């Protein structure tokens, strides 16, 4: 059975699709068989995958994004997958399908920005999570200011959700994310000094995710 990693938050614009795509491409770059499920009706990653194969300069093979809409059985799609890892990008809203993606996951990752308003946004998501049995959620700062060094008090402000873990990795705000996604790529698939820092952040995040999935990291 594939390991399922669901990237979820009921808040929009926190970087779910950006991280899902970059985690997927980083795991693929490590030689792992990866499939992406796009549960958002905006079909963000489905269209990003099109950009990848139609890129006029240097097209790449499709990642293979499965676009699933409400009413489809996620469990059946998981069972028929031959991937080692399924990365699920969930839309920024609450739905039965999104809850199923959270329930089925081996690891739920919730990207959050480094601000107090984000902490309040997480309270709304944690209320939804509580109604489905408070599954473990790994929070990760995404789009964090490149110079912020101390995240301790900010992490504390995210409250007392009973099954909250923080990933040590922090993904900083970098223009390289939008620039690479606009050509269907992850940052680890681009070359040049302009992308090095973003790629380092993503590689560290991917390594930490694999440790959690393999049970080697703190829960
Ligand atoms: N680490 C980052 N650095 C710079 N820009 C980022 C970063 N992460 C995300 N962004 C930008 O923030 C915007 C929102 O990101 P994204 O679409 O991934 O969020 P989302 O949570 O999937 O949104 P939605 O809820 O609408 O699906 C995009 O313009 C994206 O390029
Ligand atoms: Mg999205």
mmCIF file of C-alpha atoms and ligand atoms in Angstrom:
data_model
loop_
_atom_site.group_PDB
_atom_site.id
_atom_site.type_symbol
_atom_site.label_atom_id
_atom_site.label_comp_id
_atom_site.label_asym_id
_atom_site.label_seq_id
_atom_site.Cartn_x
_atom_site.Cartn_y
_atom_site.Cartn_z
ATOM 1 C CA UNK A 1 0.000 0.000 0.000
ATOM 2 C CA UNK A 2 1.278 3.485 -0.777
ATOM 3 C CA UNK A 3 2.053 5.891 2.055
ATOM 4 C CA UNK A 4 -0.439 8.740 1.912
ATOM 5 C CA UNK A 5 0.630 12.285 2.711
ATOM 6 C CA UNK A 6 -2.228 14.773 2.793
ATOM 7 C CA UNK A 7 -1.517 18.503 2.686
ATOM 8 C CA UNK A 8 -4.501 20.185 4.280
ATOM 9 C CA UNK A 9 -5.797 23.375 5.821
ATOM 10 C CA UNK A 10 -9.258 24.893 5.630
ATOM 11 C CA UNK A 11 -7.586 28.294 5.188
ATOM 12 C CA UNK A 12 -6.856 29.306 1.597
ATOM 13 C CA UNK A 13 -3.568 30.563 0.214
ATOM 14 C CA UNK A 14 -1.255 29.067 2.855
ATOM 15 C CA UNK A 15 0.776 27.146 0.278
ATOM 16 C CA UNK A 16 -0.903 23.724 0.231
ATOM 17 C CA UNK A 17 -0.579 23.282 -3.535
ATOM 18 C CA UNK A 18 2.927 24.774 -3.585
ATOM 19 C CA UNK A 19 4.158 22.418 -0.875
ATOM 20 C CA UNK A 20 2.279 19.406 -2.290
ATOM 21 C CA UNK A 21 3.917 19.932 -5.677
ATOM 22 C CA UNK A 22 7.350 20.541 -4.249
ATOM 23 C CA UNK A 23 7.184 17.588 -1.879
ATOM 24 C CA UNK A 24 6.015 15.349 -4.739
ATOM 25 C CA UNK A 25 8.776 16.470 -7.117
ATOM 26 C CA UNK A 26 11.408 16.234 -4.360
ATOM 27 C CA UNK A 27 10.392 12.646 -3.494
ATOM 28 C CA UNK A 28 10.423 11.775 -7.191
ATOM 29 C CA UNK A 29 13.910 13.268 -7.489
ATOM 30 C CA UNK A 30 14.966 10.848 -4.734
ATOM 31 C CA UNK A 31 13.878 7.984 -6.996
ATOM 32 C CA UNK A 32 10.576 7.259 -5.267
ATOM 33 C CA UNK A 33 7.385 6.421 -7.165
ATOM 34 C CA UNK A 34 5.032 9.303 -6.483
ATOM 35 C CA UNK A 35 1.477 10.060 -7.510
ATOM 36 C CA UNK A 36 -0.382 13.304 -6.863
ATOM 37 C CA UNK A 37 -4.105 13.423 -6.091
ATOM 38 C CA UNK A 38 -5.718 16.818 -6.602
ATOM 39 C CA UNK A 39 -8.929 17.166 -4.602
ATOM 40 C CA UNK A 40 -9.398 20.879 -5.221
ATOM 41 C CA UNK A 41 -12.116 21.796 -7.717
ATOM 42 C CA UNK A 42 -9.748 24.552 -8.882
ATOM 43 C CA UNK A 43 -7.569 21.655 -10.144
ATOM 44 C CA UNK A 44 -4.410 23.678 -9.457
ATOM 45 C CA UNK A 45 -1.963 20.785 -9.630
ATOM 46 C CA UNK A 46 -3.760 19.117 -12.517
ATOM 47 C CA UNK A 47 -3.085 22.285 -14.540
ATOM 48 C CA UNK A 48 0.462 22.686 -13.200
ATOM 49 C CA UNK A 49 1.168 19.193 -14.550
ATOM 50 C CA UNK A 50 -0.091 20.339 -17.991
ATOM 51 C CA UNK A 51 2.369 23.257 -17.856
ATOM 52 C CA UNK A 52 5.110 20.732 -17.236
ATOM 53 C CA UNK A 53 4.481 18.788 -20.439
ATOM 54 C CA UNK A 54 3.727 21.808 -22.616
ATOM 55 C CA UNK A 55 6.706 23.877 -21.436
ATOM 56 C CA UNK A 56 8.048 25.488 -24.646
ATOM 57 C CA UNK A 57 11.692 25.496 -23.521
ATOM 58 C CA UNK A 58 12.252 22.130 -21.854
ATOM 59 C CA UNK A 59 9.163 19.948 -21.347
ATOM 60 C CA UNK A 60 9.265 17.257 -18.659
ATOM 61 C CA UNK A 61 7.222 14.048 -18.388
ATOM 62 C CA UNK A 62 3.959 14.482 -16.493
ATOM 63 C CA UNK A 63 3.990 13.791 -12.760
ATOM 64 C CA UNK A 64 0.643 12.077 -13.220
ATOM 65 C CA UNK A 65 -1.931 14.090 -11.322
ATOM 66 C CA UNK A 66 -5.199 12.343 -10.548
ATOM 67 C CA UNK A 67 -7.983 14.882 -10.273
ATOM 68 C CA UNK A 68 -10.719 13.634 -7.966
ATOM 69 C CA UNK A 69 -14.045 15.352 -7.468
ATOM 70 C CA UNK A 70 -16.706 15.040 -4.795
ATOM 71 C CA UNK A 71 -18.562 11.740 -5.134
ATOM 72 C CA UNK A 72 -15.518 9.702 -6.163
ATOM 73 C CA UNK A 73 -14.158 7.060 -3.866
ATOM 74 C CA UNK A 74 -10.765 8.110 -2.681
ATOM 75 C CA UNK A 75 -10.120 4.747 -1.051
ATOM 76 C CA UNK A 76 -10.590 2.954 -4.406
ATOM 77 C CA UNK A 77 -8.190 5.377 -6.125
ATOM 78 C CA UNK A 78 -5.617 4.724 -3.395
ATOM 79 C CA UNK A 79 -6.017 0.962 -3.743
ATOM 80 C CA UNK A 80 -5.477 1.013 -7.494
ATOM 81 C CA UNK A 81 -2.358 3.193 -7.199
ATOM 82 C CA UNK A 82 1.057 1.610 -7.778
ATOM 83 C CA UNK A 83 2.933 4.514 -6.225
ATOM 84 C CA UNK A 84 5.036 4.313 -3.071
ATOM 85 C CA UNK A 85 3.817 7.751 -1.981
ATOM 86 C CA UNK A 86 0.561 9.515 -2.756
ATOM 87 C CA UNK A 87 0.592 13.250 -2.143
ATOM 88 C CA UNK A 88 -2.915 14.653 -1.739
ATOM 89 C CA UNK A 89 -3.554 18.359 -2.245
ATOM 90 C CA UNK A 90 -6.741 19.355 -0.494
ATOM 91 C CA UNK A 91 -8.689 22.530 -1.337
ATOM 92 C CA UNK A 92 -8.911 25.304 1.245
ATOM 93 C CA UNK A 93 -12.367 24.364 2.524
ATOM 94 C CA UNK A 94 -14.113 21.702 4.581
ATOM 95 C CA UNK A 95 -15.784 18.808 2.731
ATOM 96 C CA UNK A 96 -16.499 15.104 3.126
ATOM 97 C CA UNK A 97 -13.840 14.273 0.528
ATOM 98 C CA UNK A 98 -11.239 16.428 2.272
ATOM 99 C CA UNK A 99 -12.034 14.797 5.609
ATOM 100 C CA UNK A 100 -11.635 11.366 4.001
ATOM 101 C CA UNK A 101 -8.221 12.435 2.652
ATOM 102 C CA UNK A 102 -7.213 13.414 6.187
ATOM 103 C CA UNK A 103 -8.565 10.188 7.697
ATOM 104 C CA UNK A 104 -6.794 7.965 5.158
ATOM 105 C CA UNK A 105 -3.447 9.733 5.503
ATOM 106 C CA UNK A 106 -0.336 8.274 7.094
ATOM 107 C CA UNK A 107 0.790 11.859 7.610
ATOM 108 C CA UNK A 108 -1.199 15.104 7.518
ATOM 109 C CA UNK A 109 0.820 18.238 6.833
ATOM 110 C CA UNK A 110 -0.690 21.653 7.484
ATOM 111 C CA UNK A 111 1.257 24.627 6.086
ATOM 112 C CA UNK A 112 0.954 27.846 8.074
ATOM 113 C CA UNK A 113 2.401 31.307 7.639
ATOM 114 C CA UNK A 114 4.463 32.839 10.422
ATOM 115 C CA UNK A 115 1.934 35.295 11.809
ATOM 116 C CA UNK A 116 -0.507 35.532 14.686
ATOM 117 C CA UNK A 117 -3.494 35.689 12.316
ATOM 118 C CA UNK A 118 -2.391 32.281 11.032
ATOM 119 C CA UNK A 119 -2.590 30.914 14.543
ATOM 120 C CA UNK A 120 -6.215 32.023 14.695
ATOM 121 C CA UNK A 121 -6.866 30.398 11.313
ATOM 122 C CA UNK A 122 -5.518 27.119 12.634
ATOM 123 C CA UNK A 123 -8.054 27.208 15.489
ATOM 124 C CA UNK A 124 -10.836 27.008 12.889
ATOM 125 C CA UNK A 125 -9.152 24.038 11.198
ATOM 126 C CA UNK A 126 -8.522 22.292 14.511
ATOM 127 C CA UNK A 127 -12.251 22.586 15.304
ATOM 128 C CA UNK A 128 -12.941 20.661 12.076
ATOM 129 C CA UNK A 129 -10.253 18.109 12.961
ATOM 130 C CA UNK A 130 -11.822 17.606 16.387
ATOM 131 C CA UNK A 131 -15.049 16.456 14.737
ATOM 132 C CA UNK A 132 -13.167 13.655 12.945
ATOM 133 C CA UNK A 133 -11.340 12.357 16.000
ATOM 134 C CA UNK A 134 -8.401 14.792 16.245
ATOM 135 C CA UNK A 135 -5.909 13.054 13.932
ATOM 136 C CA UNK A 136 -2.228 13.930 14.282
ATOM 137 C CA UNK A 137 -1.274 16.963 12.213
ATOM 138 C CA UNK A 138 2.240 18.135 11.394
ATOM 139 C CA UNK A 139 2.437 21.891 11.081
ATOM 140 C CA UNK A 140 5.127 23.486 8.947
ATOM 141 C CA UNK A 141 5.916 27.150 8.512
ATOM 142 C CA UNK A 142 5.679 28.037 4.845
ATOM 143 C CA UNK A 143 6.410 31.399 3.282
ATOM 144 C CA UNK A 144 8.240 32.440 6.430
ATOM 145 C CA UNK A 145 10.316 35.595 6.366
ATOM 146 C CA UNK A 146 13.841 34.657 5.217
ATOM 147 C CA UNK A 147 15.395 36.291 8.301
ATOM 148 C CA UNK A 148 13.130 35.004 11.069
ATOM 149 C CA UNK A 149 15.247 32.836 13.353
ATOM 150 C CA UNK A 150 13.121 32.211 16.416
ATOM 151 C CA UNK A 151 9.774 30.477 15.929
ATOM 152 C CA UNK A 152 9.276 29.315 19.514
ATOM 153 C CA UNK A 153 6.721 31.836 20.771
ATOM 154 C CA UNK A 154 4.909 31.817 17.446
ATOM 155 C CA UNK A 155 4.588 28.030 17.622
ATOM 156 C CA UNK A 156 3.152 28.347 21.134
ATOM 157 C CA UNK A 157 0.426 30.667 19.845
ATOM 158 C CA UNK A 158 -1.015 27.866 17.719
ATOM 159 C CA UNK A 159 -2.770 26.590 20.806
ATOM 160 C CA UNK A 160 -3.437 23.274 22.386
ATOM 161 C CA UNK A 161 -4.762 20.998 19.659
ATOM 162 C CA UNK A 162 -4.128 17.587 21.266
ATOM 163 C CA UNK A 163 -2.326 15.941 18.336
ATOM 164 C CA UNK A 164 -0.145 18.734 17.011
ATOM 165 C CA UNK A 165 3.488 18.218 15.982
ATOM 166 C CA UNK A 166 5.815 20.772 14.435
ATOM 167 C CA UNK A 167 8.175 19.932 11.629
ATOM 168 C CA UNK A 168 11.638 21.352 12.269
ATOM 169 C CA UNK A 169 11.896 22.343 8.608
ATOM 170 C CA UNK A 170 10.843 25.870 7.697
ATOM 171 C CA UNK A 171 10.077 26.800 4.093
ATOM 172 C CA UNK A 172 10.949 30.453 3.575
ATOM 173 C CA UNK A 173 9.321 32.988 1.294
ATOM 174 C CA UNK A 174 11.125 32.700 -2.050
ATOM 175 C CA UNK A 175 10.133 33.968 -5.477
ATOM 176 C CA UNK A 176 11.513 30.718 -6.914
ATOM 177 C CA UNK A 177 8.341 28.853 -5.880
ATOM 178 C CA UNK A 178 5.997 30.800 -8.158
ATOM 179 C CA UNK A 179 8.598 30.978 -10.902
ATOM 180 C CA UNK A 180 9.148 27.219 -11.071
ATOM 181 C CA UNK A 181 5.461 26.289 -10.650
ATOM 182 C CA UNK A 182 4.581 28.532 -13.607
ATOM 183 C CA UNK A 183 6.606 26.055 -15.708
ATOM 184 C CA UNK A 184 5.223 22.961 -14.015
ATOM 185 C CA UNK A 185 8.360 22.342 -11.985
ATOM 186 C CA UNK A 186 9.324 21.907 -8.399
ATOM 187 C CA UNK A 187 12.227 23.992 -7.106
ATOM 188 C CA UNK A 188 14.495 20.922 -6.934
ATOM 189 C CA UNK A 189 14.040 20.503 -10.682
ATOM 190 C CA UNK A 190 15.422 23.930 -11.586
ATOM 191 C CA UNK A 191 19.037 24.961 -11.838
ATOM 192 C CA UNK A 192 20.785 28.174 -10.878
ATOM 193 C CA UNK A 193 21.699 30.136 -7.791
ATOM 194 C CA UNK A 194 18.270 31.838 -7.761
ATOM 195 C CA UNK A 195 16.646 28.554 -6.721
ATOM 196 C CA UNK A 196 19.281 27.075 -4.361
ATOM 197 C CA UNK A 197 17.823 28.285 -1.062
ATOM 198 C CA UNK A 198 14.278 27.230 -1.917
ATOM 199 C CA UNK A 199 15.538 23.825 -3.094
ATOM 200 C CA UNK A 200 17.516 23.380 0.154
ATOM 201 C CA UNK A 201 14.361 24.111 2.175
ATOM 202 C CA UNK A 202 12.339 21.598 0.156
ATOM 203 C CA UNK A 203 14.984 18.860 0.295
ATOM 204 C CA UNK A 204 15.177 19.238 4.083
ATOM 205 C CA UNK A 205 11.397 19.107 4.321
ATOM 206 C CA UNK A 206 11.206 15.990 2.120
ATOM 207 C CA UNK A 207 13.862 14.247 4.217
ATOM 208 C CA UNK A 208 11.999 15.068 7.426
ATOM 209 C CA UNK A 209 8.707 13.814 5.959
ATOM 210 C CA UNK A 210 10.327 10.490 5.023
ATOM 211 C CA UNK A 211 11.660 10.166 8.568
ATOM 212 C CA UNK A 212 8.175 10.694 9.992
ATOM 213 C CA UNK A 213 6.621 8.247 7.502
ATOM 214 C CA UNK A 214 9.260 5.642 8.349
ATOM 215 C CA UNK A 215 8.595 6.171 12.047
ATOM 216 C CA UNK A 216 12.112 7.393 12.738
ATOM 217 C CA UNK A 217 11.183 10.888 13.855
ATOM 218 C CA UNK A 218 9.295 12.140 16.868
ATOM 219 C CA UNK A 219 5.539 11.643 16.431
HETATM 220 N N1 LIG B 1 7.289 29.490 0.307
HETATM 221 C C1 LIG B 1 6.711 30.357 -0.544
HETATM 222 N N2 LIG B 1 7.400 31.434 -0.990
HETATM 223 C C2 LIG B 1 6.839 32.314 -1.839
HETATM 224 N N3 LIG B 1 5.584 32.237 -2.297
HETATM 225 C C3 LIG B 1 4.838 31.181 -1.890
HETATM 226 C C4 LIG B 1 5.350 30.193 -1.010
HETATM 227 N N4 LIG B 1 4.377 29.274 -0.799
HETATM 228 C C5 LIG B 1 3.319 29.668 -1.525
HETATM 229 N N5 LIG B 1 3.576 30.812 -2.170
HETATM 230 C C6 LIG B 1 2.656 31.585 -3.028
HETATM 231 O O1 LIG B 1 1.463 31.843 -2.286
HETATM 232 C C7 LIG B 1 0.328 31.743 -3.133
HETATM 233 C C8 LIG B 1 -0.642 30.712 -2.570
HETATM 234 O O2 LIG B 1 -0.012 29.435 -2.624
HETATM 235 P P1 LIG B 1 -0.854 28.113 -2.945
HETATM 236 O O3 LIG B 1 -1.711 28.300 -4.149
HETATM 237 O O4 LIG B 1 0.097 26.997 -2.935
HETATM 238 O O5 LIG B 1 -1.782 28.072 -1.659
HETATM 239 P P2 LIG B 1 -3.017 27.084 -1.347
HETATM 240 O O6 LIG B 1 -3.045 26.874 0.122
HETATM 241 O O7 LIG B 1 -2.918 25.871 -2.202
HETATM 242 O O8 LIG B 1 -4.252 27.965 -1.805
HETATM 243 P P3 LIG B 1 -5.776 27.471 -2.044
HETATM 244 O O9 LIG B 1 -6.368 27.329 -0.681
HETATM 245 O O10 LIG B 1 -6.373 28.580 -2.849
HETATM 246 O O11 LIG B 1 -5.715 26.161 -2.783
HETATM 247 C C9 LIG B 1 0.847 31.404 -4.523
HETATM 248 O O12 LIG B 1 0.956 32.601 -5.258
HETATM 249 C C10 LIG B 1 2.236 30.805 -4.257
HETATM 250 O O13 LIG B 1 3.129 31.014 -5.341
HETATM 251 MG MG1 LIG B 2 -4.262 25.017 -3.560
#
